[in-house]
Coordinates of C-alpha atoms in Angstrom, one line a residue:
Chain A
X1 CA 181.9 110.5 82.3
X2 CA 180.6 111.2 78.9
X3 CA 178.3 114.9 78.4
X4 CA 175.1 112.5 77.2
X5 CA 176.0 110.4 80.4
X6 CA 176.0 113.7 82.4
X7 CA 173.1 115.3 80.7
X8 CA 170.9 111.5 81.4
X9 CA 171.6 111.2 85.0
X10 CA 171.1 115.3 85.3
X11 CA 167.3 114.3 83.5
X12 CA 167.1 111.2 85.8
X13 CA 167.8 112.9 89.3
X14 CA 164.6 115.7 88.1
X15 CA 162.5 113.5 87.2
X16 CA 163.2 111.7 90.3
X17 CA 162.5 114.6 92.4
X18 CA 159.0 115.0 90.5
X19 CA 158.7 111.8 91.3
X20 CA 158.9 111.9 94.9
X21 CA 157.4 115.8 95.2
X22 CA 154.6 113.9 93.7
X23 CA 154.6 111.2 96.1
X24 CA 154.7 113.6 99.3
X25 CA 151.7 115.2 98.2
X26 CA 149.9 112.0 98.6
X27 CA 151.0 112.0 102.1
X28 CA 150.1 114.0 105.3
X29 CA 149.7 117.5 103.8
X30 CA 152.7 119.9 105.6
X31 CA 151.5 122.0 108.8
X32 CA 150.7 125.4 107.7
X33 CA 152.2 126.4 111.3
X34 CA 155.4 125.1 112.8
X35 CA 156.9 126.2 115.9
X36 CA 160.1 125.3 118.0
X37 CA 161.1 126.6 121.7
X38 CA 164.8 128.7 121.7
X39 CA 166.5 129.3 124.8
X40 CA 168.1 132.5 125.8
X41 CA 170.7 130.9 127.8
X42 CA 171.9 126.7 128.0
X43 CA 170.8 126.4 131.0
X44 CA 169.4 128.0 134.2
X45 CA 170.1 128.7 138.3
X46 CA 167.7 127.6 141.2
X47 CA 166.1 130.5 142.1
X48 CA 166.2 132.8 138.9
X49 CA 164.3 133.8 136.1
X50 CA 165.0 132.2 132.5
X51 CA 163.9 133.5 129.1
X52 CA 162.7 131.1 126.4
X53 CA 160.7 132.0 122.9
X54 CA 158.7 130.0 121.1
X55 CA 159.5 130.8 117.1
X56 CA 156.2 129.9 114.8
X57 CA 156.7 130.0 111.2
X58 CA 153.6 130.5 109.5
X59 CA 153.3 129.5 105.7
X60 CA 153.1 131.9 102.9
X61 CA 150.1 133.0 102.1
X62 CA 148.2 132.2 105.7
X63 CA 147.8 133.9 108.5
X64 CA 146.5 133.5 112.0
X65 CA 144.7 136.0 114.5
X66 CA 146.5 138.1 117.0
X67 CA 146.6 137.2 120.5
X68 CA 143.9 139.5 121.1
X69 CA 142.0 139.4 117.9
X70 CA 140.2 142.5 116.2
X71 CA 136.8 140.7 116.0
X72 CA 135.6 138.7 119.4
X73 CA 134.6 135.7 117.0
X74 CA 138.0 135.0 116.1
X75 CA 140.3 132.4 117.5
X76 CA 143.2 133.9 118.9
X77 CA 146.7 132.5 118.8
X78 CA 148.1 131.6 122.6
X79 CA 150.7 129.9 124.2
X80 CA 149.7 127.2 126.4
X81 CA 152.2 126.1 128.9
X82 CA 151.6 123.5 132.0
X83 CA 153.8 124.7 134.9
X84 CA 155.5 122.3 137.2
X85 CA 156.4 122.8 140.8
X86 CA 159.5 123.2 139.9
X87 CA 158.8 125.9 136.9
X88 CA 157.0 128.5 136.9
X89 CA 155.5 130.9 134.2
X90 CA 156.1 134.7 135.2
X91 CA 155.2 136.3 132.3
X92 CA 153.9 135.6 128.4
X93 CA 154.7 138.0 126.0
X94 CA 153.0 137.8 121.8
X95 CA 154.3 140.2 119.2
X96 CA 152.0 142.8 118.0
X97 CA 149.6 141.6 115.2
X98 CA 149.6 143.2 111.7
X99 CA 146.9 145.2 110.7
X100 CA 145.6 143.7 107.4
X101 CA 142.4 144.3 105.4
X102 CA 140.7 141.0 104.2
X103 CA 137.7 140.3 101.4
X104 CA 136.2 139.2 104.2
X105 CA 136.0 141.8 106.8
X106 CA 135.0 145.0 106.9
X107 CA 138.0 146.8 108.3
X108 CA 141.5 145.4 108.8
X109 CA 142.5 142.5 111.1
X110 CA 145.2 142.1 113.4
X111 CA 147.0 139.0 112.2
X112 CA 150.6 137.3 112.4
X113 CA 152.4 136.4 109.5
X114 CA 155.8 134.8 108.2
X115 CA 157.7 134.2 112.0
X116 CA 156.3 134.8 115.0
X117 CA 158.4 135.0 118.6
X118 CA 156.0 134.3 121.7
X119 CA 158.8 135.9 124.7
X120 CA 158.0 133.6 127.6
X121 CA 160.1 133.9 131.3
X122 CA 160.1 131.4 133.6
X123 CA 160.9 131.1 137.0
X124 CA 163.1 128.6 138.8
X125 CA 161.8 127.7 142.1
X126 CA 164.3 128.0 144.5
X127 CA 165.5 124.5 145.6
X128 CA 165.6 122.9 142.5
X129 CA 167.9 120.0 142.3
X130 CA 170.0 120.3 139.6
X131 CA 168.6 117.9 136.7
X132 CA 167.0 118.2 133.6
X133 CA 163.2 118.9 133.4
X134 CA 160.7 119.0 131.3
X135 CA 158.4 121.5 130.3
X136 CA 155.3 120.3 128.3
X137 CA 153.2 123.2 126.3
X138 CA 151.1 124.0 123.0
X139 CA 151.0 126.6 120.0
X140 CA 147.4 127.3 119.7
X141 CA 146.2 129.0 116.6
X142 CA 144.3 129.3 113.5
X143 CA 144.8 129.8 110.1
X144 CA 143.5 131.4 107.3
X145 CA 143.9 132.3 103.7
X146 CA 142.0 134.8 101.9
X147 CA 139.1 132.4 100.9
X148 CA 139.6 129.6 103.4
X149 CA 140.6 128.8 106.9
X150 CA 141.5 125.6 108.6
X151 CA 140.0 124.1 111.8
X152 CA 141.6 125.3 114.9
X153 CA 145.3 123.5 115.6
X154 CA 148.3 123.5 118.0
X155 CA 151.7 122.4 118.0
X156 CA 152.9 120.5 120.5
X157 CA 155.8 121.4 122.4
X158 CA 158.4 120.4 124.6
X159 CA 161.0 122.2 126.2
X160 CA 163.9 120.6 128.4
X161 CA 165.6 122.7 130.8
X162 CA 168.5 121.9 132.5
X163 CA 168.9 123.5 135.7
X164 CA 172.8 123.7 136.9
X165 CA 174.3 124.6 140.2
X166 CA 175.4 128.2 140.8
X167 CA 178.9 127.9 140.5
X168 CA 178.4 126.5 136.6
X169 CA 177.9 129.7 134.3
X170 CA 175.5 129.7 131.9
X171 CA 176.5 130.6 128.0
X172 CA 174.5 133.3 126.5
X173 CA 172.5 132.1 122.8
X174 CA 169.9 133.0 120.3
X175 CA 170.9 136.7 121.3
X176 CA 168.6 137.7 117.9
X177 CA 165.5 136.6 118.9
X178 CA 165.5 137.9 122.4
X179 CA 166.8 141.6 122.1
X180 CA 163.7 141.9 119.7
X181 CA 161.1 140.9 122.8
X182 CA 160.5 142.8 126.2
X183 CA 160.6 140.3 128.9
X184 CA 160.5 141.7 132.6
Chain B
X1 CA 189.2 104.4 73.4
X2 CA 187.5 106.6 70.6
X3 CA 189.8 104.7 68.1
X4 CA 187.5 101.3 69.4
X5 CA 184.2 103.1 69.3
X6 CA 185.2 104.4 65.6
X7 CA 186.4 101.1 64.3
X8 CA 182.3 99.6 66.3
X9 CA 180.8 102.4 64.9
X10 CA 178.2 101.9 62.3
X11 CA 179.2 101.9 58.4
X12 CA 176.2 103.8 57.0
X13 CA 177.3 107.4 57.7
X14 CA 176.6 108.5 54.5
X15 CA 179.0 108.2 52.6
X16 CA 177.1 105.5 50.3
X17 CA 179.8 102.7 51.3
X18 CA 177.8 100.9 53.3
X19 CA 177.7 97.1 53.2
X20 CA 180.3 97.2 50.3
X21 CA 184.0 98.3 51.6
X22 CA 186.0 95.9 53.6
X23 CA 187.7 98.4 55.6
X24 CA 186.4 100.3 57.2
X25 CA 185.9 103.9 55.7
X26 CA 187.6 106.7 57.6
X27 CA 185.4 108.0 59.9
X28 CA 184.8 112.1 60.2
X29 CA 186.1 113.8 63.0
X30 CA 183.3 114.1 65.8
X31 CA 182.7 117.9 65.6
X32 CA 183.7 119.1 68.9
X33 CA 180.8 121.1 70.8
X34 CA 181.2 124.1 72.3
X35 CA 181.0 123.1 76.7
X36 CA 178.7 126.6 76.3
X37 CA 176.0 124.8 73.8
X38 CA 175.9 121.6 75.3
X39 CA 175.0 123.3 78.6
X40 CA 172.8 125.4 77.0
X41 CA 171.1 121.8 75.7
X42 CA 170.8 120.3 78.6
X43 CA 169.4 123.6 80.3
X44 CA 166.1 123.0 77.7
X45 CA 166.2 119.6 78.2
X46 CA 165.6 119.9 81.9
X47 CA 163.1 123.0 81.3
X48 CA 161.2 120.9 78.8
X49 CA 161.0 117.6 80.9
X50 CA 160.0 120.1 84.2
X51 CA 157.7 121.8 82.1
X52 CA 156.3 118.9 80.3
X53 CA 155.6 116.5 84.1
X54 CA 153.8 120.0 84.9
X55 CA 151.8 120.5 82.5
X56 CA 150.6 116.9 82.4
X57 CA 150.5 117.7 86.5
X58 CA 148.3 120.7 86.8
X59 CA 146.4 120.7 83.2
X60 CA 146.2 117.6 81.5
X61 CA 145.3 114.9 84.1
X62 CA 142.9 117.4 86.1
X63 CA 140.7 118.0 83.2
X64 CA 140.6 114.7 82.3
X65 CA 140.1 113.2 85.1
X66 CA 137.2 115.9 86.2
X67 CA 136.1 114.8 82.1
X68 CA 135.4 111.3 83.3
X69 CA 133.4 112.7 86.5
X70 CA 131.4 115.1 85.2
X71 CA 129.7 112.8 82.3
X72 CA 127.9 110.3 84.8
X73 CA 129.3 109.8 88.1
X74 CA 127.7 112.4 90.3
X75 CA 128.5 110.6 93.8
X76 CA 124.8 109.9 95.8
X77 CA 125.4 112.7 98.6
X78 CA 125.8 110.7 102.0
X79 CA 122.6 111.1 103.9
X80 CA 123.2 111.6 107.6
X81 CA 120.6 113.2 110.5
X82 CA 121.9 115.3 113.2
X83 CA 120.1 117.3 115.5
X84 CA 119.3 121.3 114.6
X85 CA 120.2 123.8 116.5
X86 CA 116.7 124.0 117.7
X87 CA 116.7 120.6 118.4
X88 CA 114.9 119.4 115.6
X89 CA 116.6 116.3 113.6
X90 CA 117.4 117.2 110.5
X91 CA 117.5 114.3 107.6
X92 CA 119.3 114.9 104.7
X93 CA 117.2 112.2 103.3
X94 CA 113.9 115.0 104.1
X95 CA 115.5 117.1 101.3
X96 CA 114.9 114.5 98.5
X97 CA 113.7 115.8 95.2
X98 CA 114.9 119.3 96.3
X99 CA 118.2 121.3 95.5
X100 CA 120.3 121.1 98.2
X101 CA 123.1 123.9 99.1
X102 CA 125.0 122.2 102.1
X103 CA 127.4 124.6 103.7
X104 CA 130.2 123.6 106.3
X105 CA 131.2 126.2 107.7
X106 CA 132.1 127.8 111.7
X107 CA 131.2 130.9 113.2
X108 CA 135.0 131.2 114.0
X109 CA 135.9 131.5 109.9
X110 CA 135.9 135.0 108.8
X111 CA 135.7 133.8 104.8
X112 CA 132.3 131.7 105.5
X113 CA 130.9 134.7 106.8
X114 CA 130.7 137.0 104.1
X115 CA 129.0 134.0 102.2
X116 CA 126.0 133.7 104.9
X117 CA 124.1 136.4 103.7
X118 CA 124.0 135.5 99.8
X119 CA 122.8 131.7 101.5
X120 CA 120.1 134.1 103.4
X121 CA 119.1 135.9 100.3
X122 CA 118.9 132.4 97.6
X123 CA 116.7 130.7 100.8
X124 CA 114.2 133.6 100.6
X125 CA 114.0 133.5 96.9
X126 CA 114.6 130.3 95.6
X127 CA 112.5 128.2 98.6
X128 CA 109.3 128.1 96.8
X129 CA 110.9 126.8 93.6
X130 CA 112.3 123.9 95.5
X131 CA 116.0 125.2 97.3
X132 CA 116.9 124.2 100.7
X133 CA 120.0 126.0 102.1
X134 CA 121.4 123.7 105.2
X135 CA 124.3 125.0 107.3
X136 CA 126.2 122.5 108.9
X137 CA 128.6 124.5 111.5
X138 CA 131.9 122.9 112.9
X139 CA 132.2 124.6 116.1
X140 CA 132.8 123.1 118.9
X141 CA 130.1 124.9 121.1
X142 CA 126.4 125.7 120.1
X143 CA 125.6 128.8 122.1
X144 CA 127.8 130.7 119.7
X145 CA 126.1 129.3 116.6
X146 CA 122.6 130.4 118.2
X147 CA 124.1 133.7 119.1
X148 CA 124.9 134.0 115.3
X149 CA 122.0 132.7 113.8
X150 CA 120.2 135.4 115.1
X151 CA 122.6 138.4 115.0
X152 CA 122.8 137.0 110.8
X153 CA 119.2 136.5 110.7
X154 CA 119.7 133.0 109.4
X155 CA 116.5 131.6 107.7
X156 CA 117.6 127.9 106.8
X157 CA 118.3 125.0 109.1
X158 CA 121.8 125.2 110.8
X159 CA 122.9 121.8 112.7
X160 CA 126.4 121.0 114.6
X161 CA 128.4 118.9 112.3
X162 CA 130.6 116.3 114.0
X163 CA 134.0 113.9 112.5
X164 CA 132.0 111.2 111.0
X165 CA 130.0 113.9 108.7
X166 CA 133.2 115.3 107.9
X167 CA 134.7 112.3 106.6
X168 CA 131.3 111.1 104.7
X169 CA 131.9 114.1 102.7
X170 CA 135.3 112.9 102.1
X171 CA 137.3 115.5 104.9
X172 CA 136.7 118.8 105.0
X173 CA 139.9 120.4 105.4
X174 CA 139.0 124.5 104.7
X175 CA 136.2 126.1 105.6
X176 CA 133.7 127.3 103.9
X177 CA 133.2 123.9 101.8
X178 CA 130.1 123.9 99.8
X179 CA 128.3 120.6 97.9
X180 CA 125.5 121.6 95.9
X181 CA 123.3 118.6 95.9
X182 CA 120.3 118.3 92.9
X183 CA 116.9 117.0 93.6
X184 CA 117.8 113.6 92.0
X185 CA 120.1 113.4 95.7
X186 CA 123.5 113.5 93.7
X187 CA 126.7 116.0 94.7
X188 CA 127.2 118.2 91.5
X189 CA 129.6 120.8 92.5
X190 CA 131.9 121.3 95.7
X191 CA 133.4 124.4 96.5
X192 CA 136.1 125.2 99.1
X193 CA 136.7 128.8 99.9
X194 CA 134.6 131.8 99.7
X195 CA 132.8 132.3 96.5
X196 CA 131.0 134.7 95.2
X197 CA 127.0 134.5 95.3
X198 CA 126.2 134.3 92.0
X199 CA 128.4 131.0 91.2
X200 CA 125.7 129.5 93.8
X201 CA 123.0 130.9 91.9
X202 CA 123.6 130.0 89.1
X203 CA 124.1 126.2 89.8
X204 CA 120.9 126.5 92.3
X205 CA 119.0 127.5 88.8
X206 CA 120.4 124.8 86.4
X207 CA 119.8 122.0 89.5
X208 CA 116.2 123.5 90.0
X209 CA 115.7 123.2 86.7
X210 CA 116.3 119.4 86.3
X211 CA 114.1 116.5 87.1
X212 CA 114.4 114.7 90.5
X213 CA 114.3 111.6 88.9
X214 CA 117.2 111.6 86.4
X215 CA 120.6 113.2 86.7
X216 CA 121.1 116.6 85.8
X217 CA 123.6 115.5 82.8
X218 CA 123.7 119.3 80.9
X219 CA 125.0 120.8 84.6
X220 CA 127.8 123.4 84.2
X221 CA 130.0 123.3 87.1
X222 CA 130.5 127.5 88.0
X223 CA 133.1 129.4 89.7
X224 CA 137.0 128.9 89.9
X225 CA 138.4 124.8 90.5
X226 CA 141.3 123.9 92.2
X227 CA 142.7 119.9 93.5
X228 CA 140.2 120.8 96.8
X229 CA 137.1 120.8 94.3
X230 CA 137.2 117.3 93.5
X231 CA 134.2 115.4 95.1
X232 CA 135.8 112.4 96.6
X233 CA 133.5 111.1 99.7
X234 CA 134.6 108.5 102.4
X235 CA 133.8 104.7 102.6
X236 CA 131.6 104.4 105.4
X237 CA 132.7 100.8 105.5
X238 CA 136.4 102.4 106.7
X239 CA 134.7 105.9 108.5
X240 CA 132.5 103.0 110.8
X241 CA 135.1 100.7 111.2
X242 CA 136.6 99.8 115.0
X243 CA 139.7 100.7 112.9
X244 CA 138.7 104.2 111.8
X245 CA 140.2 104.6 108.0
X246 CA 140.6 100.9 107.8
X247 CA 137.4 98.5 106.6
X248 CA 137.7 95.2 108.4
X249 CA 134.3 94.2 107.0
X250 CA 136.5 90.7 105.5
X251 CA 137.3 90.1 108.7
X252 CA 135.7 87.6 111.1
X253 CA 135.1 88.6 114.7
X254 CA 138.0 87.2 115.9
X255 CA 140.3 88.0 112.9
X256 CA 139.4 91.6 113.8
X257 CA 140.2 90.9 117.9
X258 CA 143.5 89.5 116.6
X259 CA 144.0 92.4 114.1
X260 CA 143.8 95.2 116.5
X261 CA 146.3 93.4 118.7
X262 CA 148.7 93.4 115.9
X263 CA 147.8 97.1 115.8
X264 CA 148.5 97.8 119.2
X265 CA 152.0 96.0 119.5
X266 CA 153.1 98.6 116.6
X267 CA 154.2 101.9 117.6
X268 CA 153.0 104.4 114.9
X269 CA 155.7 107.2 113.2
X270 CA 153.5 110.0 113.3
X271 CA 155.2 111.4 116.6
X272 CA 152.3 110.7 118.7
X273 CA 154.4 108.0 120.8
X274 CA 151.3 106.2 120.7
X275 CA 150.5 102.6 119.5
X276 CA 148.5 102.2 115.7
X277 CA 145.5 101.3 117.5
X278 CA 145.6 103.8 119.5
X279 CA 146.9 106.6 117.1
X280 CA 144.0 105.8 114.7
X281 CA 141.1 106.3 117.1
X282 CA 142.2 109.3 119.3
X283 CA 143.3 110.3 115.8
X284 CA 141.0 109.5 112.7
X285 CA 143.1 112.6 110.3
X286 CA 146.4 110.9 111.1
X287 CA 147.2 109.9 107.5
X288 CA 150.4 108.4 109.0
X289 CA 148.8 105.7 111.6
X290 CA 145.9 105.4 108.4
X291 CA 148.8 104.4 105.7
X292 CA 150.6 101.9 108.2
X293 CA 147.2 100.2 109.8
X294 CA 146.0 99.5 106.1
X295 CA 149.5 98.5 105.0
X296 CA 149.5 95.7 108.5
X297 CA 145.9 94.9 107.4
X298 CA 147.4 93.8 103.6
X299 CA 149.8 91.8 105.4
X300 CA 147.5 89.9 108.1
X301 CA 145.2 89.2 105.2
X302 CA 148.4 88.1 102.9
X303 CA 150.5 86.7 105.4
X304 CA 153.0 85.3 102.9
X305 CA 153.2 88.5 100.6

């Protein structure tokens, strides 16, 4: 193909992509929050503990409040899990917040930023057939800028856990995310 | 190939032999540019093309767009009455031929706070001159608003706003949002974000300053503007409708019974595994289910479209 050829469909494809950018702002604006679930193992035993995380990503430029927020009046970010008989929640662990002073408060807040890892370890009760179940849950938060904040929001989650019989091992994952969290 | 394009190629190359010679004159040699150079063009040709669609993006079209707002079409502010937090109803349509500073805000929003005692202070000066500051707080709970009002010794009207108020004003997405409304009843300014006290004062002074019965035309919209400053209010024709979003009101009673069933045989692509119908009243922000119910309502009303 000729350069000029070249150089036209080079100008086409960014104008294109303007094109749509533009189009995708008149749709749904993007989630300032998303969050997925990582497992710390593939699957788990009857009758054991198993760690998950929850990994938000929080846009630039927002924030949202610590679990336990500086100011009572402030909405705190949680992790909302409905346990089944089969599952259990033992234990719910959220980073510690970021101290941060605002324009609008007096002293500094307590606030997540960038990614945030919620530890979480379940239980497996002990007869547990093994199957796949699943395990329904929210990221709760609330987010702010500097000048603005957003209504309260969650992210729905769902989180399917396979539950194998002893004799299958499990393989080891997303070692990264849970050596950083403290999950008894 | 080349050979064929040179013998195609146009006579006139200045050479002064054009239209006269026969043959074709020999043609110079195409002067071979440097791959460097011709990279280096189409670098500034992309720059100027990205830098041209923005400028047009963020500059150009704003301005002229707020240009063609600001000269007459001040939107009538929607009137709406809600109960006070004292249990009082509170009219917007009581306010007419006063200035108006409507704030949403929530007692949960650390930025909206900061501006509640500049609202206190313009209440308590400009009141007598014809200013009414009314609060319209989206929590979900009232206790806590009562519990504020006093520890912020409020002095203006405070009422729980609800979904339907949000989308008259045309969705208030970030909180604080601000519409100063003059005493002829018309929005002139929105504000999203915190601002500063004095860009309120000053537009409470230029709207106290115009008559109630013609439209402040000279008003000088204060304070920093972004895409979120645009007013832009809601149809109540499509906030009202059994279809939230979607205004049925050319539709016959049964043509809307028949409509929502085409609704609820669609799934909608939001993720909410729920059907349109569905989606779009347990949902009325779900621009997904919105874009799709009004795209099946064009087609039931253009069937062979």
């Amino acid at each position: 193909m000729c350069d000029g050829a070249k150089m036209l469909r080079v100008l086409l494809s960014v104008i294109l992509a303007a094109w749509t950018a533009n189009l995708a702002r008149g749709q749904e604006p993007a989630p300032v929050v998303q969050a997925k679930w990582v497992m710390a193992t593939d699957a788990a035993h009857a009758n054991s503990t198993f760690k998950v995380a929850v990994v938000a990503t929080v846009s630039p430029g927002y924030h949202i409040n610590d679990h336990k927020p500086t100011l009572t009046y402030l909405i705190p970010t949680e992790l909302k899990l409905e346990p089944l008989k089969q599952i259990s929640v033992k234990d719910v662990v959220y980073p510690k917040g970021r101290l941060k002073k605002f324009g609008f408060s007096d002293g500094p807040l307590s606030v997540y930023e960038g990614t945030v890892t919620v530890g979480t370890l379940l239980e497996v009760a002990r007869a547990v057939p093994p199957g796949a179940y699943t395990l329904k849950g929210k990221f709760a938060y609330q987010a702010c800028n500097d000048h603005a904040c957003l209504p309260p929001a969650s992210v729905p989650l769902t989180l399917t856990l396979k539950v194998v019989p002893r004799s299958v091992p499990l393989r080891h994952m997303n070692a990264d995310v849970f050596e950083r969290i403290q999950l008894e | 190939m080349d050979e064929h394009l040179g013998a195609e190629a146009p006579a006139d190359s200045g050479t002064g032999q054009s239209g006269q010679a026969q043959v074709p004159p020999p043609q110079p040699e195409r002067p071979v540019v440097p791959r460097g150079k011709l990279l280096m063009g189409a670098v500034v040709a992309l720059a100027l093309v990205v830098g041209l669609y923005f400028v047009n993006r963020l500059w150009i079209a704003p301005a002229v767009k707020i240009q063609a707002k600001a000269s007459k079409d001040h939107p009538v502010a929607p009137d709406f009455s809600l109960p006070d937090i004292s249990g009082k109803q509170l009219n917007l349509s009581d306010y007419k031929g006063k200035v108006v500073i409507l704030d949403f805000w929530a007692t949960w929003c650390g930025p909206c706070l900061i501006e509640i005692p500049g609202f206190v202070a313009l209440q308590k000066r400009y009141a007598n001159e014809g200013l009414a500051v009314v609060g319209i707080s989206m929590d979900d709970g009232q206790q806590q608003v009562v519990d504020f009002y006093k520890q912020y010794n409020m002095n203006y009207r405070v009422a729980l706003g609800n979904a339907r108020l949000e989308e008259l004003y045309g969705g208030i997405i970030g909180l604080p949002t601000t519409f100063l409304i003059g005493r002829d009843g018309r929005i002139y300014a929105k504000h999203e974000g915190a601002m500063d006290v004095s860009v309120f004062e000053e537009e409470v002074k230029q709207l106290l300053g115009a008559p109630a019965d013609a439209e402040a035309a000279s008003f000088q919209r204060e304070g920093p503007r972004t895409r979120a400053d645009q007013i832009e209010l809601g149809d109540p024709k499509e906030i009202d409708s059994e279809v939230p979003g979607v205004d049925l009101t050319k539709l016959t009673a049964a043509q809307k019974e028949d409509f929502k069933k085409v609704l609820a045989g669609q799934s909608c692509t939001c993720g909410c595994k729920m059907n349109l119908l569905k989606c779009r009243q347990v949902d009325r922000q779900c621009g997904v289910s919105r874009k799709l119910a009004r795209e099946q309502l064009d087609k039931f009303l253009k069937p062979n479209v």
